[in-house]
Amino acid sequence: MRGRGGRARRHGSDHAPTQPPRRRIDAGRGRGAAGGREHSTGADGRGRAGDRQETTGRFVEPLGRHHRAALSRSRQEVQGGAQADPFALTVALPARAKLNLDLEVTGRTGDGFHQLRTTFQAIDLHDLLEIEHASETTFTTSGFDVAKTNNSVLNAHQALEKAAQKTLPARIHLHKRIPPGSGMGGASSDAATTLRALKTMFGLDAL
């Protein structure tokens, strides 16, 4: 309805379009005095700022149910009650295969092992080690078969515990892609990578 002066009357819900039941950013200037939205244009035919703000509100709202929610005061708390887990870190490192470019036996030690001089070249083929904190140590594998007890990964883990003089409980998974017994140094690379990962996780860089 129009008044005598030809101006549109805005009385709350008179002629107000149906509002979708969703939250949006309160643009402040993009709504009528009692909740009806304005869709008028300026003198040049372009939409007013209120229209653009209203459109922005409809776009931003679906981004998440925590929109406009108060931030938690705790730095360890995520909105919704979930607590940050300080032991949730997972270290994933490649253990690369190696090729012997040359090999020379230079002697034998008193315990029967040979002394070697060799030149290695790392290649793209690699195993993948994933290690994370746990209440007790477990070891799982995928890919090529690996001994579950006497293997280079667990031997390296036990050696580091002995050097650190404390237990280092971890969940260890080895995805074996280097064929065992292929002569490409997979086992020794797995051991070295295990030591790197555990020293990083437990802050043992001094060892």
Short mmCIF file of C-alpha atoms in Angstrom, two decimals:
data_model
loop_
_atom_site.label_atom_id
_atom_site.label_comp_id
_atom_site.label_asym_id
_atom_site.label_seq_id
_atom_site.Cartn_x
_atom_site.Cartn_y
_atom_site.Cartn_z
CA MET A 1 0.00 0.00 0.00
CA ARG A 2 1.11 3.57 -0.62
CA GLY A 3 0.43 6.67 1.49
CA ARG A 4 -0.71 9.98 0.20
CA GLY A 5 2.75 11.15 -0.58
CA GLY A 6 3.41 8.15 -2.80
CA ARG A 7 6.01 6.73 -0.42
CA ALA A 8 6.04 3.06 0.40
CA ARG A 9 4.95 2.29 3.94
CA ARG A 10 6.96 -0.25 5.88
CA HIS A 11 4.99 -1.60 8.82
CA GLY A 12 6.74 -4.77 9.95
CA SER A 13 5.58 -7.67 7.76
CA ASP A 14 3.43 -5.72 5.24
CA HIS A 15 4.42 -6.99 1.82
CA ALA A 16 7.60 -8.51 3.28
CA PRO A 17 8.84 -11.50 1.24
CA THR A 18 9.02 -14.90 2.88
CA GLN A 19 12.32 -15.28 4.75
CA PRO A 20 14.27 -18.54 4.46
CA PRO A 21 14.81 -20.19 7.88
CA ARG A 22 18.59 -19.85 7.93
CA ARG A 23 21.15 -17.79 9.79
CA ARG A 24 23.15 -15.14 8.01
CA ILE A 25 25.49 -12.26 8.71
CA ASP A 26 23.57 -9.28 10.10
CA ALA A 27 24.42 -6.66 7.51
CA GLY A 28 22.60 -3.96 9.48
CA ARG A 29 21.66 -1.86 6.48
CA GLY A 30 20.30 -4.61 4.29
CA ARG A 31 17.01 -5.09 6.18
CA GLY A 32 13.83 -3.06 6.65
CA ALA A 33 12.97 -1.36 9.90
CA ALA A 34 11.00 -4.36 11.19
CA GLY A 35 12.68 -7.24 9.42
CA GLY A 36 11.53 -6.89 5.80
CA ARG A 37 14.43 -6.88 3.31
CA GLU A 38 14.92 -3.99 0.91
CA HIS A 39 15.56 -4.81 -2.75
CA SER A 40 15.52 -1.27 -4.12
CA THR A 41 18.20 -0.08 -6.47
CA GLY A 42 20.15 3.13 -6.62
CA ALA A 43 19.76 5.83 -9.17
CA ASP A 44 22.15 4.09 -11.55
CA GLY A 45 20.19 0.82 -11.42
CA ARG A 46 22.78 -1.05 -9.37
CA GLY A 47 21.91 -2.90 -6.20
CA ARG A 48 22.52 -1.05 -2.97
CA ALA A 49 25.09 -2.11 -0.41
CA GLY A 50 22.39 -3.78 1.68
CA ASP A 51 21.57 -6.18 -1.15
CA ARG A 52 25.21 -7.15 -1.56
CA GLN A 53 25.59 -7.63 2.18
CA GLU A 54 22.47 -9.78 2.30
CA THR A 55 23.81 -11.94 -0.51
CA THR A 56 27.08 -12.30 1.34
CA GLY A 57 25.19 -13.41 4.41
CA ARG A 58 23.38 -16.14 2.49
CA PHE A 59 26.72 -17.32 1.09
CA VAL A 60 28.64 -17.38 4.35
CA GLU A 61 25.96 -19.13 6.42
CA PRO A 62 26.37 -22.63 4.95
CA LEU A 63 30.09 -22.65 5.74
CA GLY A 64 29.61 -24.11 9.20
CA ARG A 65 27.34 -24.51 12.17
CA HIS A 66 29.76 -22.52 14.39
CA HIS A 67 29.23 -19.31 12.38
CA ARG A 68 29.16 -16.32 14.77
CA ALA A 69 29.73 -18.63 17.75
CA ALA A 70 31.94 -17.30 20.53
CA LEU A 71 35.52 -18.51 20.45
CA SER A 72 36.69 -20.70 23.30
CA ARG A 73 38.93 -19.08 25.89
CA SER A 74 40.97 -22.27 26.24
CA ARG A 75 43.82 -22.68 23.76
CA GLN A 76 43.50 -26.46 24.05
CA GLU A 77 39.79 -26.60 23.31
CA VAL A 78 38.05 -26.68 19.95
CA GLN A 79 34.49 -25.28 19.80
CA GLY A 80 32.14 -28.16 20.46
CA GLY A 81 34.08 -29.62 23.39
CA ALA A 82 36.79 -31.64 21.59
CA GLN A 83 40.13 -31.54 23.35
CA ALA A 84 43.41 -31.24 21.47
CA ASP A 85 45.52 -34.40 21.79
CA PRO A 86 49.19 -33.60 22.35
CA PHE A 87 50.10 -37.16 21.31
CA ALA A 88 48.20 -37.10 18.02
CA LEU A 89 51.37 -36.45 16.00
CA THR A 90 52.12 -39.02 13.29
CA VAL A 91 55.54 -39.05 11.65
CA ALA A 92 55.63 -40.52 8.14
CA LEU A 93 59.01 -40.89 6.46
CA PRO A 94 60.28 -42.69 3.34
CA ALA A 95 63.00 -45.30 3.73
CA ARG A 96 64.71 -45.28 0.36
CA ALA A 97 66.29 -48.21 -1.42
CA LYS A 98 70.00 -47.97 -2.24
CA LEU A 99 72.13 -49.27 -5.07
CA ASN A 100 75.77 -50.27 -4.63
CA LEU A 101 77.79 -48.41 -7.23
CA ASP A 102 80.92 -50.26 -6.11
CA LEU A 103 81.82 -52.69 -3.32
CA GLU A 104 85.18 -53.80 -1.96
CA VAL A 105 85.96 -56.17 0.91
CA THR A 106 88.93 -54.71 2.79
CA GLY A 107 89.28 -57.21 5.64
CA ARG A 108 87.57 -59.19 8.38
CA THR A 109 86.89 -58.22 11.98
CA GLY A 110 87.50 -60.41 15.00
CA ASP A 111 83.82 -61.33 15.30
CA GLY A 112 83.72 -62.71 11.76
CA PHE A 113 82.17 -59.74 9.95
CA HIS A 114 83.71 -58.29 6.82
CA GLN A 115 85.01 -54.77 6.52
CA LEU A 116 83.57 -53.10 3.44
CA ARG A 117 84.13 -50.02 1.37
CA THR A 118 81.19 -49.10 -0.81
CA THR A 119 79.45 -46.23 -2.57
CA PHE A 120 75.65 -46.07 -2.24
CA GLN A 121 73.13 -44.21 -4.36
CA ALA A 122 69.59 -43.67 -3.02
CA ILE A 123 66.79 -44.19 -5.55
CA ASP A 124 63.08 -43.34 -5.73
CA LEU A 125 61.88 -46.80 -4.64
CA HIS A 126 61.17 -46.66 -0.91
CA ASP A 127 59.37 -48.20 2.05
CA LEU A 128 57.08 -45.96 4.11
CA LEU A 129 57.26 -45.80 7.90
CA GLU A 130 54.44 -44.28 9.96
CA ILE A 131 55.09 -43.84 13.68
CA GLU A 132 52.94 -42.23 16.36
CA HIS A 133 52.76 -42.07 20.15
CA ALA A 134 50.96 -44.94 21.90
CA SER A 135 50.51 -46.44 25.35
CA GLU A 136 52.52 -49.50 24.28
CA THR A 137 54.65 -50.44 21.31
CA THR A 138 52.98 -52.28 18.42
CA PHE A 139 54.29 -53.14 14.97
CA THR A 140 52.21 -53.78 11.84
CA THR A 141 53.12 -54.20 8.19
CA SER A 142 51.64 -54.11 4.71
CA GLY A 143 53.10 -54.88 1.30
CA PHE A 144 55.88 -57.47 1.20
CA ASP A 145 56.06 -59.90 4.13
CA VAL A 146 58.30 -58.88 7.02
CA ALA A 147 59.18 -60.85 10.15
CA LYS A 148 56.97 -59.59 12.97
CA THR A 149 59.53 -60.02 15.76
CA ASN A 150 63.17 -60.10 14.65
CA ASN A 151 63.36 -57.28 12.11
CA SER A 152 65.46 -54.16 11.63
CA VAL A 153 62.66 -51.76 12.67
CA LEU A 154 62.06 -53.33 16.09
CA ASN A 155 65.78 -53.90 16.61
CA ALA A 156 66.41 -50.19 16.01
CA HIS A 157 63.57 -49.27 18.37
CA GLN A 158 64.94 -51.48 21.14
CA ALA A 159 68.48 -50.16 20.64
CA LEU A 160 67.26 -46.57 20.99
CA GLU A 161 65.32 -47.42 24.17
CA LYS A 162 68.50 -48.90 25.61
CA ALA A 163 70.53 -45.82 24.69
CA ALA A 164 67.87 -43.46 26.09
CA GLN A 165 67.44 -45.64 29.21
CA LYS A 166 63.65 -45.39 29.04
CA THR A 167 60.74 -46.89 27.17
CA LEU A 168 59.59 -45.22 23.97
CA PRO A 169 56.09 -46.58 23.35
CA ALA A 170 55.01 -46.11 19.76
CA ARG A 171 52.63 -47.48 17.17
CA ILE A 172 54.77 -48.39 14.16
CA HIS A 173 53.51 -49.32 10.70
CA LEU A 174 55.82 -50.34 7.85
CA HIS A 175 54.54 -50.38 4.28
CA LYS A 176 57.13 -52.60 2.62
CA ARG A 177 57.74 -51.83 -1.06
CA ILE A 178 61.42 -52.78 -1.35
CA PRO A 179 61.59 -56.57 -1.96
CA PRO A 180 63.33 -58.27 0.99
CA GLY A 181 66.61 -59.91 0.03
CA SER A 182 66.91 -57.85 -3.15
CA GLY A 183 70.24 -56.35 -2.12
CA MET A 184 68.87 -52.78 -2.21
CA GLY A 185 69.45 -52.03 1.46
CA GLY A 186 65.79 -51.93 2.47
CA ALA A 187 66.29 -53.32 5.99
CA SER A 188 69.12 -50.95 6.91
CA SER A 189 67.19 -47.99 5.48
CA ASP A 190 64.13 -48.99 7.54
CA ALA A 191 66.27 -49.10 10.69
CA ALA A 192 67.84 -45.69 10.06
CA THR A 193 64.45 -44.12 9.31
CA THR A 194 62.98 -45.62 12.48
CA LEU A 195 65.73 -44.00 14.54
CA ARG A 196 65.14 -40.62 12.88
CA ALA A 197 61.40 -40.73 13.50
CA LEU A 198 61.63 -41.85 17.13
CA LYS A 199 64.32 -39.31 18.00
CA THR A 200 62.14 -36.56 16.56
CA MET A 201 58.99 -37.68 18.38
CA PHE A 202 60.63 -38.13 21.77
CA GLY A 203 63.07 -35.22 21.61
CA LEU A 204 66.20 -37.37 21.62
CA ASP A 205 68.27 -35.35 19.18
CA ALA A 206 71.21 -35.41 21.58
CA LEU A 207 71.62 -39.19 21.18
#
